[in-house]
XYZ file of C-alpha atoms in Angstrom:
519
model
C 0.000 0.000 0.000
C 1.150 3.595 -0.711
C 1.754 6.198 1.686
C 1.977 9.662 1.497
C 3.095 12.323 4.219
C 1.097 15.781 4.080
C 3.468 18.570 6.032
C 2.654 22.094 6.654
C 5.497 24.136 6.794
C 5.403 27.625 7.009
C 5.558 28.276 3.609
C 3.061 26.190 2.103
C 1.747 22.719 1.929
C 4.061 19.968 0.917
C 2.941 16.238 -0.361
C 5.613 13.706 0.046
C 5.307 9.777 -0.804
C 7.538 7.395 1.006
C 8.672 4.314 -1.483
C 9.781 0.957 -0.163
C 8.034 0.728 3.109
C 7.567 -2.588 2.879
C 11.481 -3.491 2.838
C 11.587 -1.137 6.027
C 8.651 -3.132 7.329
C 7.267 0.266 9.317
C 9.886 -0.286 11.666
C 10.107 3.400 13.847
C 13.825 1.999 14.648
C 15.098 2.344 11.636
C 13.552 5.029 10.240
C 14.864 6.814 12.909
C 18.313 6.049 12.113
C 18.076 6.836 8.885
C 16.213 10.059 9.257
C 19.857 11.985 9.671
C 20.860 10.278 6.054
C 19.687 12.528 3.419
C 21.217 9.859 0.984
C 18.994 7.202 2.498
C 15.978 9.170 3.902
C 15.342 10.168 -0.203
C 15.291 7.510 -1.651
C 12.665 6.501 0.446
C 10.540 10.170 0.715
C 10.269 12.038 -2.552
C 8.276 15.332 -2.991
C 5.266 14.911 -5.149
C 3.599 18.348 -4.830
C 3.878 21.916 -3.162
C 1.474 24.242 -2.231
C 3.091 27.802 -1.556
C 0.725 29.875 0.762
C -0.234 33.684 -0.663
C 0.609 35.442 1.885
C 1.584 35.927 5.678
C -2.694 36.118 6.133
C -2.895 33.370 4.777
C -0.005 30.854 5.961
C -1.636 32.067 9.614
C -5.099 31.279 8.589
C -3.943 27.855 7.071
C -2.140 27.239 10.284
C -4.781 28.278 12.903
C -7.047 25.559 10.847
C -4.539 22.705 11.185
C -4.379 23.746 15.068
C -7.616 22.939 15.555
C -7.675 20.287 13.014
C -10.096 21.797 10.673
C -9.525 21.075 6.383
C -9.558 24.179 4.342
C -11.105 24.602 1.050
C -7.336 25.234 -0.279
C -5.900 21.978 1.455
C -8.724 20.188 0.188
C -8.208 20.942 -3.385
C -4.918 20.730 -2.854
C -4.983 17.108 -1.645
C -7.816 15.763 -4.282
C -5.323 16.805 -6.900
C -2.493 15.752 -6.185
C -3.952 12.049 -4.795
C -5.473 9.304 -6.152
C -9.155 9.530 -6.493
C -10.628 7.446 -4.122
C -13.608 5.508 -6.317
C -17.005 4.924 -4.010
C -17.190 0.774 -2.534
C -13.707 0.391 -3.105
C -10.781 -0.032 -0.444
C -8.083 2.581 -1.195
C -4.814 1.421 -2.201
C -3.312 3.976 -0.482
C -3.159 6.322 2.938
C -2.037 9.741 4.117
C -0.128 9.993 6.960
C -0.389 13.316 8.993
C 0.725 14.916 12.153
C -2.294 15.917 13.801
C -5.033 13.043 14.404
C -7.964 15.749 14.619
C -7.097 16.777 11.433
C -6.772 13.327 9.615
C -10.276 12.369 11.131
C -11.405 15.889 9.222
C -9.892 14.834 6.200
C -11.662 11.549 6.076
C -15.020 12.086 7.086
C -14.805 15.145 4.032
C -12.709 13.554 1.355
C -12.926 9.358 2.185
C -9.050 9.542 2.388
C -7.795 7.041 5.031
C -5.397 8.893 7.165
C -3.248 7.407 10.211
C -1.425 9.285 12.732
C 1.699 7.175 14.494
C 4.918 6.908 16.068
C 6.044 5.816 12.461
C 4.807 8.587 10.976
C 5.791 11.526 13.084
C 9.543 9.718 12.475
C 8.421 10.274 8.177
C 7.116 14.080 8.973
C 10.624 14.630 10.921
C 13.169 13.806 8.271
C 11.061 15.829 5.937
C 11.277 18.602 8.399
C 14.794 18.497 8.262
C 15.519 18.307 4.989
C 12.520 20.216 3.757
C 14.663 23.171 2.736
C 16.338 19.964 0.211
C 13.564 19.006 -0.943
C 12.299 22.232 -2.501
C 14.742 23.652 -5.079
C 13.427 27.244 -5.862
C 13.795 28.253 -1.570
C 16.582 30.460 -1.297
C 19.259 29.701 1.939
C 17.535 32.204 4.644
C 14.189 31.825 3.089
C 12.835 29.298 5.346
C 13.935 30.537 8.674
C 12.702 33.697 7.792
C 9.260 32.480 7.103
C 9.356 30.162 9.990
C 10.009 33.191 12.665
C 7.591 35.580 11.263
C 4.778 32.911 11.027
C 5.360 31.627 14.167
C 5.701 35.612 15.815
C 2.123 36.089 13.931
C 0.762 32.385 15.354
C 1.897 33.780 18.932
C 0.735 37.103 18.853
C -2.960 35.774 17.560
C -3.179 33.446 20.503
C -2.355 35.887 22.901
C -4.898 38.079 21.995
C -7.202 38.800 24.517
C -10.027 41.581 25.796
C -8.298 44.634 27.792
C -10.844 44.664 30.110
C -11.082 41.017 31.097
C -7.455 40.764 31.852
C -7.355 38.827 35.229
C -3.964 39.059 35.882
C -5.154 42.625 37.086
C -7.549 41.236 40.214
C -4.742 38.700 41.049
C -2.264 41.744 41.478
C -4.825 43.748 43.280
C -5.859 41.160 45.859
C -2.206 40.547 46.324
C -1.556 43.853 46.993
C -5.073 44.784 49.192
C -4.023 41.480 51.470
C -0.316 43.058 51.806
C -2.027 46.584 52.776
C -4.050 45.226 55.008
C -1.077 43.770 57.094
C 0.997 46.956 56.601
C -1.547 49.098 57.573
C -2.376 47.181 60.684
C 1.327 47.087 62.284
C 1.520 50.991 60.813
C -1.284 51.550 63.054
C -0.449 49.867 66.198
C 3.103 51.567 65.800
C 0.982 54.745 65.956
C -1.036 53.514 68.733
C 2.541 52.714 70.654
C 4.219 56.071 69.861
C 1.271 58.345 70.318
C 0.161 56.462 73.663
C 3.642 58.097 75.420
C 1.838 61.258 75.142
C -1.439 60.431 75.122
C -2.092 56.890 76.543
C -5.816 56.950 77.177
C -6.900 57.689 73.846
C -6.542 53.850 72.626
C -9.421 53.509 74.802
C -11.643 55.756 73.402
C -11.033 55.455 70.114
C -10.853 52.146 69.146
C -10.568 52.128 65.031
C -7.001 52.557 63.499
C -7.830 55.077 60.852
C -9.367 57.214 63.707
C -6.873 56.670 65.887
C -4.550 58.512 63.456
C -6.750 61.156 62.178
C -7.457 61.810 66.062
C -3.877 62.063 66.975
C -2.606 64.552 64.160
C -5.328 66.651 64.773
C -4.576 66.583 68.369
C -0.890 67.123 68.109
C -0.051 68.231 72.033
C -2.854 67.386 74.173
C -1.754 70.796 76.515
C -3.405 72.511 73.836
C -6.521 70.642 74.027
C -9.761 72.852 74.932
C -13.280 73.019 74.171
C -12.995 74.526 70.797
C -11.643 71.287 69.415
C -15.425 69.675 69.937
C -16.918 70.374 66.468
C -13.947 69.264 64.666
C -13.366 66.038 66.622
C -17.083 65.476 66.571
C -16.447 65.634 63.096
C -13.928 63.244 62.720
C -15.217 61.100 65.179
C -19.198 61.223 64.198
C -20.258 61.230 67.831
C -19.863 64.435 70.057
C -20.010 62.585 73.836
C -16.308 60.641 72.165
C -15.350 64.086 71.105
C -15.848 65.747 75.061
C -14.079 62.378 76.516
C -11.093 62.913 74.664
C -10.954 66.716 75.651
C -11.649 65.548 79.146
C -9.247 63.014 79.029
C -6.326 65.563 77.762
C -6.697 67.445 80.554
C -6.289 64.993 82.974
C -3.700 62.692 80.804
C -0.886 60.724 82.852
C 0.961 60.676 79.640
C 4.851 62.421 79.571
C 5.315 65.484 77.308
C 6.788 65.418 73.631
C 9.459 67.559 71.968
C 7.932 69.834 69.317
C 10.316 67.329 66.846
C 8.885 64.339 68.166
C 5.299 65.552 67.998
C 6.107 66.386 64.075
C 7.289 62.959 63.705
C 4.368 61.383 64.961
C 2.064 63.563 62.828
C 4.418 62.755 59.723
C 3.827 58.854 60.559
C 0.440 59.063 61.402
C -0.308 60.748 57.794
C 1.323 58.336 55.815
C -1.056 55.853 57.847
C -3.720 57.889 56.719
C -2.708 58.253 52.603
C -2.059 54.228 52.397
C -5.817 53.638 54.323
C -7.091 56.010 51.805
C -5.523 54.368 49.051
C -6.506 51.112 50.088
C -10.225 52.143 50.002
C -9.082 53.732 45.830
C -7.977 50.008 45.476
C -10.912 48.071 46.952
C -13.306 50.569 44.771
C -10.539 49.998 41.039
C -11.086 45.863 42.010
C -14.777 45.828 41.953
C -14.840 47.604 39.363
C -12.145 45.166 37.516
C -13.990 42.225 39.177
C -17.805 43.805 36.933
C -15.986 43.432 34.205
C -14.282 40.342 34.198
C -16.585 37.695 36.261
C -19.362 39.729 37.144
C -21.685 36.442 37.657
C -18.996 35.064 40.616
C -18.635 38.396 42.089
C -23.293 38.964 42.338
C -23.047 34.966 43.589
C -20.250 35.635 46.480
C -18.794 38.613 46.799
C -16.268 40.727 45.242
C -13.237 40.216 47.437
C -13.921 35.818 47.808
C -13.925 35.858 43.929
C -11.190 37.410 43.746
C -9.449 35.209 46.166
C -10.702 31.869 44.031
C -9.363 33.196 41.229
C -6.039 34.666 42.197
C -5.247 31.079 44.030
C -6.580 29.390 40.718
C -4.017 31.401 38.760
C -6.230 32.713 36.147
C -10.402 32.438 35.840
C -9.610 30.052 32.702
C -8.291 27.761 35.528
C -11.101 28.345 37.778
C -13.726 27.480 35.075
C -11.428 24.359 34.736
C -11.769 23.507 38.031
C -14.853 20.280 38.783
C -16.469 22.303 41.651
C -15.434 19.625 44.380
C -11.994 21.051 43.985
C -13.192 24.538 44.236
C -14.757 23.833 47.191
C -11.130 23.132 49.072
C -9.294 25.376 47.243
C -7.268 27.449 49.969
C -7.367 24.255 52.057
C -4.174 22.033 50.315
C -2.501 21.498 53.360
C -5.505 20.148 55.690
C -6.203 18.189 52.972
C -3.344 16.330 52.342
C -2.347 16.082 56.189
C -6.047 14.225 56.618
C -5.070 12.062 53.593
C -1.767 11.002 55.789
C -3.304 11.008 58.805
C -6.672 9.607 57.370
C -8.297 12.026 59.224
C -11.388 13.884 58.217
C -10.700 16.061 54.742
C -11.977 19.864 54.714
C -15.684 20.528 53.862
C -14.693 23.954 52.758
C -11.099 26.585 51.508
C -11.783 30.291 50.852
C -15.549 30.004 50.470
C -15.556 29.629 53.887
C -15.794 33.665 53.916
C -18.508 33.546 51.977
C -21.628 35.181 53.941
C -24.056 31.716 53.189
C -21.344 29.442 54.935
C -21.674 31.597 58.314
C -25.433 31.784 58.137
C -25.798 28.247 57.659
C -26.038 26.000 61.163
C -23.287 23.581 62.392
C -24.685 20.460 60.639
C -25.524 21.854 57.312
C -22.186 23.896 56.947
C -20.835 21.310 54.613
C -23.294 20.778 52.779
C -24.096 24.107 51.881
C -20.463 24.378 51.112
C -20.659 21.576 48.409
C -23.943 23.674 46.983
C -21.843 26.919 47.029
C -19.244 25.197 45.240
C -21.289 24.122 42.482
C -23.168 27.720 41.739
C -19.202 29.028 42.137
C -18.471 26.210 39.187
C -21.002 27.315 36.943
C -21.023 30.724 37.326
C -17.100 30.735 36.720
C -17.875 28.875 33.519
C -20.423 31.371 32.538
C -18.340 34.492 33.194
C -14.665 32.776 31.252
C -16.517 31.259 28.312
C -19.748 33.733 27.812
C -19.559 36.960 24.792
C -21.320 39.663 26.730
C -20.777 40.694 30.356
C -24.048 40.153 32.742
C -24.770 39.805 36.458
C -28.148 38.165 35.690
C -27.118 34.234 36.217
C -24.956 35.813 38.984
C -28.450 36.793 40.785
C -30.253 33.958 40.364
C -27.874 31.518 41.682
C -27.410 33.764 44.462
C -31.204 33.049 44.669
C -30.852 29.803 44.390
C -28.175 29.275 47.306
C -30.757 31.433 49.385
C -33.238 29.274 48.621
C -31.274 26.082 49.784
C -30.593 27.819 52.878
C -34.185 28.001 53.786
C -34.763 24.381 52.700
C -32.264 23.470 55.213
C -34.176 25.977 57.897
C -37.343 25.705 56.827
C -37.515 22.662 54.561
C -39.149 24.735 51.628
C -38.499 23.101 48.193
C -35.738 25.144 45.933
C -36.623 25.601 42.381
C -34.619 23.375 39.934
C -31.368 24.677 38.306
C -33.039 23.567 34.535
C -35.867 26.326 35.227
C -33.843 29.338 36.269
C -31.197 28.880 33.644
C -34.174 28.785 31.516
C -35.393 31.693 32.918
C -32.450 33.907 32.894
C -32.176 33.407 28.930
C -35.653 33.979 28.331
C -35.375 37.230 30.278
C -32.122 38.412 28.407
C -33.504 37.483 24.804
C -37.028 39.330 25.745
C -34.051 42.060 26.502
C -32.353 42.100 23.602
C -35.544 41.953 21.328
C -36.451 45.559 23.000
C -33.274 46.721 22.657
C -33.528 45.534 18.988
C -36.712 47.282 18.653
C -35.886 50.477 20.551
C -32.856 50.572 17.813
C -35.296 50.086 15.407
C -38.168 52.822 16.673
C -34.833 55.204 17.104
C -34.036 54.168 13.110
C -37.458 55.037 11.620
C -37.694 57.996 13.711
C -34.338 59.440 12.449
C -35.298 58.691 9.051
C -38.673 60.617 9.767
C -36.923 63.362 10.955
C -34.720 63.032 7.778
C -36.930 62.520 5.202
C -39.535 66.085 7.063
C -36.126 67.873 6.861
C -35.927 67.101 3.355
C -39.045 67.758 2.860
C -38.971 71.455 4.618
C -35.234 71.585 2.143
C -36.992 70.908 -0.825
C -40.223 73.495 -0.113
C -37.496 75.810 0.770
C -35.764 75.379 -2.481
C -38.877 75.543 -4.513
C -39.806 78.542 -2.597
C -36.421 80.000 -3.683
C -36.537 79.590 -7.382
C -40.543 80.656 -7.350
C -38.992 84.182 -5.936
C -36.200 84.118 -8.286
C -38.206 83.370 -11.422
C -40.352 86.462 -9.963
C -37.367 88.553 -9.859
C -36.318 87.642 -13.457
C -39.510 88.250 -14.919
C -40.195 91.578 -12.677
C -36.515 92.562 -14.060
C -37.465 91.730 -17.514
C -40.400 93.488 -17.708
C -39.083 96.487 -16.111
C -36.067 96.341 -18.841
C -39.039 96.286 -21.572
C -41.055 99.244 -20.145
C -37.570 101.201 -20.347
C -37.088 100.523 -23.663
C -40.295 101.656 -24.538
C -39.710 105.197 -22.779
C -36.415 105.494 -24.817
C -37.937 104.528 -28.139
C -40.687 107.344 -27.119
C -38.163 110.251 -26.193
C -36.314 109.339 -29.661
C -39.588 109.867 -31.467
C -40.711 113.298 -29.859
C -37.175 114.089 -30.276
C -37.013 113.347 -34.145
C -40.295 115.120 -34.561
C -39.077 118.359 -32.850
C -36.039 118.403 -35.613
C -38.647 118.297 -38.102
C -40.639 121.474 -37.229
C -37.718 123.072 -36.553
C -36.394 122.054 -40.031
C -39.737 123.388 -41.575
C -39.687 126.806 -39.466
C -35.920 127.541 -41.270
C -37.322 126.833 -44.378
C -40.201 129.028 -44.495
C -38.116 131.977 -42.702
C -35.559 131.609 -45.764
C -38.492 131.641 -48.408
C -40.075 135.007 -46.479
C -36.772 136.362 -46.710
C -36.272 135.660 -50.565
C -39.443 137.016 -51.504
C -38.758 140.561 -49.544
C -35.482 140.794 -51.227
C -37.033 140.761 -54.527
């Protein structure tokens, strides 16, 4: 039986057919050794057709398809031209041998071509990729590597390609960060606490919050200088006005030891910096729920911003999270209790980070797990929903948080929970009744624009006609006035010519009396 080898290099297709196959018995040994031999690896692989792609567009189109193991139009004809024509009811006498097995199952459910995919065959494909550049004659030295690198920059850059706003790598950063704050802030704080507390040791006892605690203690500065005008603003700060009078009251009658005026500034300079990195840890919170929308908006509506977060910063990416059967989301943050109950055989963990999910505290002692399990599964599906869905929605999101609400009260109550079937049935309905109105609200907004349009050309065109009626007026107004002058002139030129008449006939008859008195 005949064999032939289909290759996609970076320049084009290439159809080889391997001779004497039977003598090497399909033994992957020795094609192996031979594969080094370009005096024994051709004479038993021979080119019998090239394909040379168009372009760089299209060697990464062709490419992308043999990824994903679909046939092109171009390979096909490419193939049913260059092979024998397989006749209907009858066994082929021959098979093509190709690198990918998804795309040799594509090429014989389309074309009938039998196609195998093994060990002995990958061995073929690699002598031909090494002395492909051999093999074709017209390929200049340099030609091949240069295709090679630019198709496989172009292959890279395509598959990295992703949505700016749905970058994850963003929320892991972020969480990373607000956990580090969060410890940074709270030794900060107590170091404030410590320092201040020298000077002013029974204000830790009224004011209890850390942020306070250092807004309280730069506006104080020296508590000698603490009096009763310092109320509103400390009421201010504080929100309650009877803390406000304690800590006036107290700073009179402080135990605490005085503080150079360069102690007291450094104090204040510490305490501020407290301040600025609270207040930018609140800027942070607010940028990752507003990164967390964006990207998994249906786990962030189902358990919170900062817990989805968490899942999918220990996950690595939300790609991995959607990955993830929900069993292993439902210990993930819990590796090491885990595997020490697997050595121990001990009891494994009902629950990792969802534990700070709101449902697991509400839920009682006995039904902690198993609401855990249920969490897990809405996290699954949600995840799935938010990494592999076009458009960006909280509306599954919602209703699994109904749902998990809903199992709570079975547990409580023991009412019945709607099935998961109907309320992914209902969500769709509701966003396809959505997107018909937007669809017709597009459409209402369309005609009435065009209204508008066609009354303004309309008004344009009345306008117009309105113009040339006036300017046809003037013309003819102008015309006739032109003609009425004309007859004035020809008048004046009569009387005129008439006038030179008389006075021609009032010479002559004056020179005729004169004649006649001469004589």
């Amino acid at each position: 039986m005949a064999m032939y080898l289909l290759y996609e290099s970076s320049s084009g297709y290439g159809l080889f057919e391997a001779h004497g196959l039977d003598e090497i018995g399909q033994n992957t040994e020795a094609v192996r050794s031979s594969v080094s031999d370009l005096s024994r690896f051709g004479r038993v692989v021979q080119l019998t057709a090239f394909h040379p792609f168009e372009s760089a567009l299209d060697a990464l189109n062709q490419v992308n398809a043999v990824s994903e193991g679909v046939m092109t139009d171009e390979l096909r004809s490419f193939l049913e031209l260059n092979l024998p024509k397989v006749k209907e009811g009858k066994k082929p006498k021959f098979s093509l041998g190709t690198s990918e097995p998804k795309l040799g199952s594509h090429i014989l459910e389309a074309t009938k071509i039998p196609c195998q995919s093994n060990e002995f065959v990958l061995e073929l494909l690699r002598g031909v990729r090494l002395h492909f550049d051999r093999f074709i004659k017209d390929l200049k030295p340099g030609d091949l590597e240069k295709s090679q690198l630019g198709l496989a920059h172009s292959y890279s850059r395509a598959k990295v390609k992703f949505n700016v706003n749905r970058v994850d790598n963003m929320v892991i950063q972020a969480i990373f960060l607000l956990d580090t704050l969060d410890k940074d802030i709270n030794s900060f704080a107590m170091r404030v606490r410590e320092w201040y507390s020298w000077h002013f040791p029974e204000l830790v006892k009224i004011v209890n919050d850390n942020y306070l605690y250092a807004r309280v203690s730069k506006m104080i500065d020296d508590k000698s200088k603490l009096t009763e005008d310092h109320i509103p603003m400390l009421t201010e700060v504080l929100g309650d006005e009877d803390k406000a009078k304690e800590v006036v009251e107290a700073g009179k009658a402080s135990m605490g030891q005085d503080l150079s005026a360069l102690d007291l500034i450094n104090v204040q300079t510490f305490a501020q910096k407290v301040m600025d990195l609270a207040d930018y840890r609140k800027k942070l919170y607010d940028y990752l729920v507003s990164k967390m929308s964006d990207i998994a908006p249906n786990l962030a509506a189902l358990i919170g911003e900062m817990v989805a977060a968490r899942l999918i910063s220990h996950a690595g990416s939300l790609t991995n999270l959607a990955k993830c059967p929900s069993s292993t989301l439902q210990i993930l943050g819990a590796e090491k209790a885990l595997f020490r109950a697997l050595k121990t055989r001990g009891n494994t963990p009902k629950y990792g980070m969802i534990f700070h999910s709101s449902f697991i505290g509400r839920a009682s002692a006995k039904n902690k797990g198993r609401i855990a399990r249920y969490l897990a599964n809405k996290c699954s599906i949600a995840s799935r929903i938010d990494c592999f869905a076009d458009g960006a929605t909280t509306a599954f999101g919602e209703k699994l948080r109904e749902q998990v609400e809903e199992r709570l009260d079975f547990y409580d109550k023991g009412v019945a929970p709607r099935k998961n079937v109907d309320v992914m049935k209902e969500v769709i309905e509701n966003l396809q009744n959505k997107d018909e109105e937007g669809k017709e609200a597009v459409e209402a907004s369309g005609k009435k624009s065009k209204k508008k349009k066609a009354k303004g050309e309309e008004e344009e065109e009345a306008v117009d006609e309105e113009k040339s009626e006036k300017k046809k007026k003037r013309k003819m107004e102008t015309v006739e006035e032109n003609e009425k002058s004309e007859k004035k002139k020809k008048k004046k030129s009569k009387s005129a010519g008439g006038d030179e008449e008389t006075d021609d006939g009032l010479t002559q008859s004056k020179k005729k009396k004169k004649s006649k008195s001469e004589e």
